[in-house]
Amino acid sequence: MGSHSEPYKAAGVDITAGYRAVELMREHVSRTAGDGVLSGLGGFGGLFAPDLRAIAEPVLVSGTDGVGTKLKIAFALDKHDTIGIDCVAMCVNDVICCGAQPLFFLDYIACGRNVPERIAAIVGGVAEGCVQAGAALLGGETAEMPGFYPEQEYDLAGFAVGLVDKSALLQPDSARAGDLLLALPSSGAHSNGYSLIRRVFDIESGVLDTYSAELGMTIGAALIEPTRIYVRAVRALLEAVRPRSLAHITGGGFYENIPRSLPQGLCAKIERAAVRIPPLFALIARNGCIDERDMFNTFNMGVGMTAVVAAADADRALAALQAAGVAAYVLGELAFGEEGVLIC
């Protein structure tokens, strides 16, 4: 007889639903298993043995994040099978900025009520994100927390661990004036700015089901589009050239994130006309009466990641990214200045 507690169930925690959820997610997790994975689901810890034979000075790189209030869009649409991709993306896209290959990922789901099929759908998205990143879904935790979360809501967070040789770490201090800034296009708003987005669009009013000719889809479909994972494209870039640095454009947009990839005394000079802004951001700005400075300081504006490369390496870098399926383009150049980012 398996573990079971009627008093605990009466308090809102169904242990057997947890077991059912684990069984449903097992197939998803198995998709991500690869070399180095030494454990399956059910242990107290996930085991991973990295291959260090070709690495002189191994450096572990970690990243952690959640999905944020984009989850409210998933709740409103009752769509839970892609939100896990966002969770993985927000972590592994940070890890790759150091030049590291993500090795494994762990997730944490806290919910008001454990609905096994919904939990499995969430984990299915996490597994898909891990497959895209080339990382193993090594384990996770599902916590049923009645009275803390509404029954139909949950929170989702996770963390990733990557590996890089110390000699291959990307160093922003190597950037020079005259280097070019490349844009790697985003798939939409990714997982940032959704508190503002939810003020712009009243998601309880049915607007998410409204078709927008400007977007070519419903507003809900545009807003739930999962965050793009750049790991494979960046690995292709690293094989072609040695970029100076990378920046993951998340909350804070251009003005907060691009300067993190630059040394003191240099700024990114970006020509406004060079930025390829998708229609979604124009719709947000117009409906919310948001000025352009605030848009660039909140959203990725169609640029999910930037790369600084030497001007002489730009053509090879662009070709490598485009061959990897990312239609990268030149966004601007580095110049002397203390502004961090200058859009003109």
XYZ file of C-alpha atoms in Angstrom:
344
model
C 0.000 0.000 0.000
C 1.420 3.355 -1.044
C 1.728 6.436 1.107
C -1.647 8.035 1.812
C -3.057 10.422 4.398
C -6.723 11.306 4.633
C -6.155 14.121 7.191
C -3.522 15.695 4.903
C -5.885 15.385 1.920
C -8.657 17.033 3.956
C -6.210 19.892 4.626
C -5.788 20.325 0.863
C -2.681 18.281 0.060
C -3.276 15.145 -2.023
C -0.198 12.937 -1.830
C -1.536 10.494 -4.406
C -2.007 13.338 -6.916
C 1.681 14.068 -6.472
C 2.572 10.483 -7.334
C 0.325 10.640 -10.400
C 2.013 13.865 -11.531
C 5.456 12.260 -11.228
C 4.354 9.325 -13.377
C 2.945 11.654 -16.038
C 6.116 13.790 -16.166
C 8.519 10.838 -16.294
C 8.358 10.544 -20.095
C 9.028 14.269 -20.498
C 12.077 14.116 -18.239
C 13.490 11.096 -20.089
C 13.668 13.186 -23.300
C 16.383 15.325 -21.729
C 18.635 12.580 -20.346
C 22.078 12.418 -21.889
C 25.684 11.695 -21.052
C 26.469 12.566 -17.480
C 23.043 11.873 -15.972
C 23.419 9.270 -13.214
C 20.018 9.457 -11.532
C 16.334 9.342 -12.321
C 13.282 10.813 -10.658
C 12.624 10.037 -7.019
C 16.003 10.522 -5.376
C 16.868 13.149 -2.814
C 19.334 14.743 -5.225
C 20.076 14.710 -8.938
C 23.401 13.174 -9.930
C 25.467 14.430 -12.836
C 29.027 13.474 -13.828
C 30.506 16.110 -16.185
C 33.066 15.138 -18.787
C 36.118 17.246 -17.896
C 38.676 15.551 -20.124
C 38.947 18.436 -22.611
C 38.739 21.201 -19.992
C 41.920 22.464 -18.363
C 40.324 24.704 -15.728
C 36.638 23.896 -15.269
C 34.388 26.752 -14.159
C 30.771 26.158 -13.132
C 28.319 28.897 -14.107
C 24.895 29.029 -12.480
C 21.730 30.967 -13.213
C 18.315 31.099 -11.565
C 15.052 32.810 -12.451
C 11.314 32.420 -12.717
C 8.647 33.241 -15.261
C 7.131 36.167 -13.373
C 3.666 37.507 -14.048
C 3.591 36.059 -17.553
C 2.069 33.160 -15.640
C -1.115 35.238 -15.403
C -1.414 34.964 -19.195
C -1.065 31.180 -18.959
C -3.794 31.071 -16.299
C -6.138 33.257 -18.347
C -5.612 31.158 -21.491
C -5.532 27.867 -19.556
C -2.410 27.032 -21.544
C 0.424 25.476 -19.559
C 2.536 23.489 -22.025
C 4.967 26.246 -23.080
C 5.487 28.296 -19.934
C 8.215 25.869 -18.847
C 10.241 26.874 -21.909
C 10.250 30.410 -20.553
C 11.580 29.226 -17.211
C 14.463 27.332 -18.793
C 15.216 30.153 -21.217
C 15.494 32.799 -18.535
C 18.190 30.731 -16.825
C 20.184 29.193 -19.676
C 20.283 32.431 -21.689
C 22.061 33.997 -18.711
C 24.479 31.082 -18.367
C 25.444 31.170 -22.047
C 26.417 34.844 -21.721
C 29.545 33.629 -19.925
C 30.316 31.226 -22.770
C 29.214 28.199 -20.732
C 27.261 25.199 -22.001
C 24.297 24.452 -19.715
C 24.643 20.965 -18.230
C 21.484 20.502 -16.218
C 18.355 22.237 -14.968
C 16.075 21.842 -11.954
C 12.591 23.282 -11.578
C 10.336 24.238 -8.676
C 6.556 24.369 -9.008
C 4.402 25.640 -6.137
C 0.659 25.331 -6.633
C -2.619 25.773 -4.829
C -3.845 22.365 -5.961
C -1.921 19.588 -7.635
C -3.723 18.751 -10.861
C -1.460 16.004 -12.270
C -2.239 16.701 -15.936
C -1.498 20.414 -15.506
C 1.752 19.749 -13.644
C 2.781 17.306 -16.368
C 2.033 19.920 -19.044
C 4.208 22.457 -17.228
C 7.050 19.955 -16.899
C 6.622 19.032 -20.551
C 7.436 22.633 -21.411
C 10.425 22.585 -19.077
C 11.658 19.419 -20.785
C 11.253 21.003 -24.221
C 13.297 23.984 -23.060
C 16.000 21.651 -21.795
C 16.079 19.798 -25.113
C 16.500 23.125 -26.930
C 19.319 24.089 -24.559
C 21.059 20.702 -24.677
C 20.693 20.359 -20.907
C 19.349 17.549 -18.736
C 16.269 18.043 -16.594
C 17.937 16.540 -13.545
C 15.115 16.884 -11.044
C 12.723 19.272 -9.406
C 10.105 19.801 -6.756
C 6.341 20.207 -6.790
C 4.860 21.746 -3.661
C 1.112 21.744 -3.083
C 0.361 24.787 -0.916
C -3.402 25.195 -0.300
C -4.347 28.531 1.221
C -1.142 30.100 -0.057
C -1.916 29.976 -3.773
C -5.385 29.955 -5.374
C -6.346 26.472 -6.524
C -5.941 27.264 -10.224
C -2.635 29.136 -9.898
C 1.001 28.205 -9.450
C 4.481 29.679 -9.469
C 7.376 28.340 -11.493
C 11.098 28.872 -11.005
C 14.284 27.006 -11.732
C 18.022 27.101 -12.011
C 20.665 25.932 -14.442
C 24.301 24.958 -14.067
C 26.737 25.236 -16.953
C 30.395 24.523 -17.578
C 33.153 26.426 -19.353
C 36.930 26.318 -19.460
C 38.320 29.337 -17.608
C 40.304 30.345 -20.708
C 37.063 30.488 -22.721
C 35.127 32.733 -20.324
C 33.813 35.790 -22.146
C 35.336 38.974 -20.739
C 33.536 42.282 -21.384
C 36.771 44.133 -20.544
C 38.156 42.930 -23.883
C 35.680 45.122 -25.815
C 37.107 48.065 -27.760
C 35.753 51.215 -29.398
C 34.825 50.360 -32.981
C 33.580 46.870 -32.110
C 30.146 46.068 -33.515
C 27.025 45.227 -31.539
C 24.961 42.440 -33.084
C 21.256 41.864 -32.406
C 19.810 38.371 -31.988
C 16.054 38.768 -32.549
C 13.576 37.811 -29.832
C 10.407 35.757 -30.201
C 8.299 38.455 -28.558
C 8.155 39.975 -25.087
C 9.876 36.865 -23.698
C 9.232 36.853 -19.922
C 9.686 40.492 -18.984
C 7.454 43.514 -18.615
C 4.266 41.531 -18.047
C 3.167 43.569 -15.034
C 3.056 46.546 -17.395
C 1.562 44.489 -20.221
C -1.290 43.422 -17.931
C -2.015 47.072 -17.193
C -2.076 47.849 -20.913
C -4.349 44.917 -21.791
C -7.163 44.032 -19.419
C -6.612 40.286 -19.609
C -9.823 39.534 -17.702
C -11.932 41.283 -20.356
C -11.531 38.711 -23.120
C -8.970 40.781 -25.023
C -6.581 37.818 -25.164
C -8.939 36.088 -27.595
C -9.102 39.151 -29.844
C -7.523 38.662 -33.265
C -5.103 41.401 -34.267
C -4.435 41.895 -37.974
C -1.354 43.874 -36.953
C 0.054 40.818 -35.168
C -1.399 38.172 -37.479
C -2.683 36.261 -34.448
C -4.678 36.773 -31.283
C -3.222 39.037 -28.605
C -3.117 36.053 -26.260
C -1.089 33.973 -28.718
C 1.425 36.795 -29.096
C 1.775 37.268 -25.350
C 2.153 33.565 -24.496
C 4.839 32.991 -27.170
C 7.722 31.337 -25.288
C 11.102 32.939 -24.746
C 13.671 32.103 -27.386
C 16.547 29.908 -26.219
C 19.847 31.043 -27.715
C 22.176 28.284 -26.527
C 22.651 26.445 -29.816
C 23.014 29.663 -31.813
C 25.583 31.036 -29.385
C 27.505 27.775 -29.442
C 27.676 28.131 -33.238
C 28.861 31.724 -32.798
C 31.571 30.636 -30.357
C 32.830 28.064 -32.839
C 33.100 30.699 -35.573
C 34.594 33.661 -33.692
C 35.529 34.789 -30.200
C 32.913 37.398 -29.243
C 33.928 40.011 -26.694
C 30.743 39.642 -24.676
C 27.055 38.782 -24.730
C 24.040 40.383 -23.067
C 20.676 38.762 -22.355
C 18.051 41.488 -22.802
C 15.582 40.929 -19.979
C 13.830 43.266 -17.516
C 15.236 46.767 -17.857
C 15.554 46.416 -21.623
C 18.434 47.957 -23.528
C 19.382 50.526 -20.910
C 20.000 48.086 -18.062
C 21.304 44.996 -19.827
C 23.593 46.088 -22.655
C 25.882 48.098 -20.316
C 26.481 44.900 -18.305
C 28.385 43.550 -21.320
C 30.582 46.665 -21.731
C 33.682 47.926 -19.914
C 33.745 51.270 -18.144
C 34.206 54.165 -20.564
C 32.488 52.572 -23.561
C 28.893 52.934 -24.679
C 26.767 51.177 -27.263
C 25.806 53.676 -29.949
C 22.634 52.420 -31.615
C 20.883 54.002 -34.558
C 17.158 53.938 -33.804
C 16.311 53.074 -37.418
C 18.496 49.963 -37.187
C 16.322 48.356 -34.493
C 13.870 45.896 -36.058
C 10.925 46.321 -33.712
C 8.105 43.747 -34.035
C 4.485 44.990 -34.192
C 3.732 43.710 -30.672
C 5.778 46.480 -29.097
C 4.141 49.183 -31.189
C 0.761 47.852 -30.054
C 1.828 47.917 -26.399
C 3.207 51.453 -26.694
C 0.128 52.766 -28.457
C -2.439 51.116 -26.182
C -0.559 52.034 -23.038
C 0.547 55.532 -24.107
C 4.124 54.556 -23.220
C 6.924 56.751 -24.524
C 9.786 55.258 -26.478
C 12.418 55.764 -23.764
C 10.316 53.740 -21.327
C 9.675 51.041 -23.924
C 13.410 50.557 -24.460
C 13.918 50.568 -20.690
C 11.284 47.868 -20.065
C 11.102 45.489 -23.026
C 13.567 43.745 -25.320
C 12.004 45.556 -28.310
C 12.653 42.577 -30.557
C 16.256 42.000 -29.462
C 16.574 39.079 -27.065
C 20.347 39.015 -26.926
C 23.251 41.134 -28.121
C 26.803 40.161 -28.986
C 29.852 42.404 -29.125
C 32.339 41.301 -31.796
C 35.390 42.810 -33.429
C 34.445 44.560 -36.661
C 36.698 42.164 -38.594
C 34.744 39.189 -37.219
C 31.263 40.555 -37.896
C 30.596 38.838 -41.227
C 31.639 35.419 -39.919
C 29.625 35.940 -36.751
C 26.492 36.885 -38.667
C 26.896 33.940 -41.039
C 27.271 31.503 -38.117
C 24.195 32.846 -36.345
C 22.105 32.836 -39.494
C 23.171 29.250 -40.267
C 21.965 28.374 -36.757
C 18.542 29.826 -37.517
C 18.932 33.258 -35.925
C 18.545 36.194 -38.332
C 21.093 38.378 -36.541
C 21.990 41.846 -37.759
C 24.245 44.784 -36.880
C 22.565 46.895 -34.214
C 25.272 49.481 -33.574
C 28.866 49.996 -32.540
C 30.877 50.722 -29.438
C 32.206 54.208 -28.863
C 33.821 56.148 -26.050
C 31.265 57.482 -23.618
C 29.737 57.036 -20.196
C 26.061 56.790 -21.221
C 26.031 52.961 -21.422
C 23.506 52.991 -24.266
C 22.919 55.837 -26.685
C 19.972 55.461 -29.077
C 19.998 58.175 -31.686
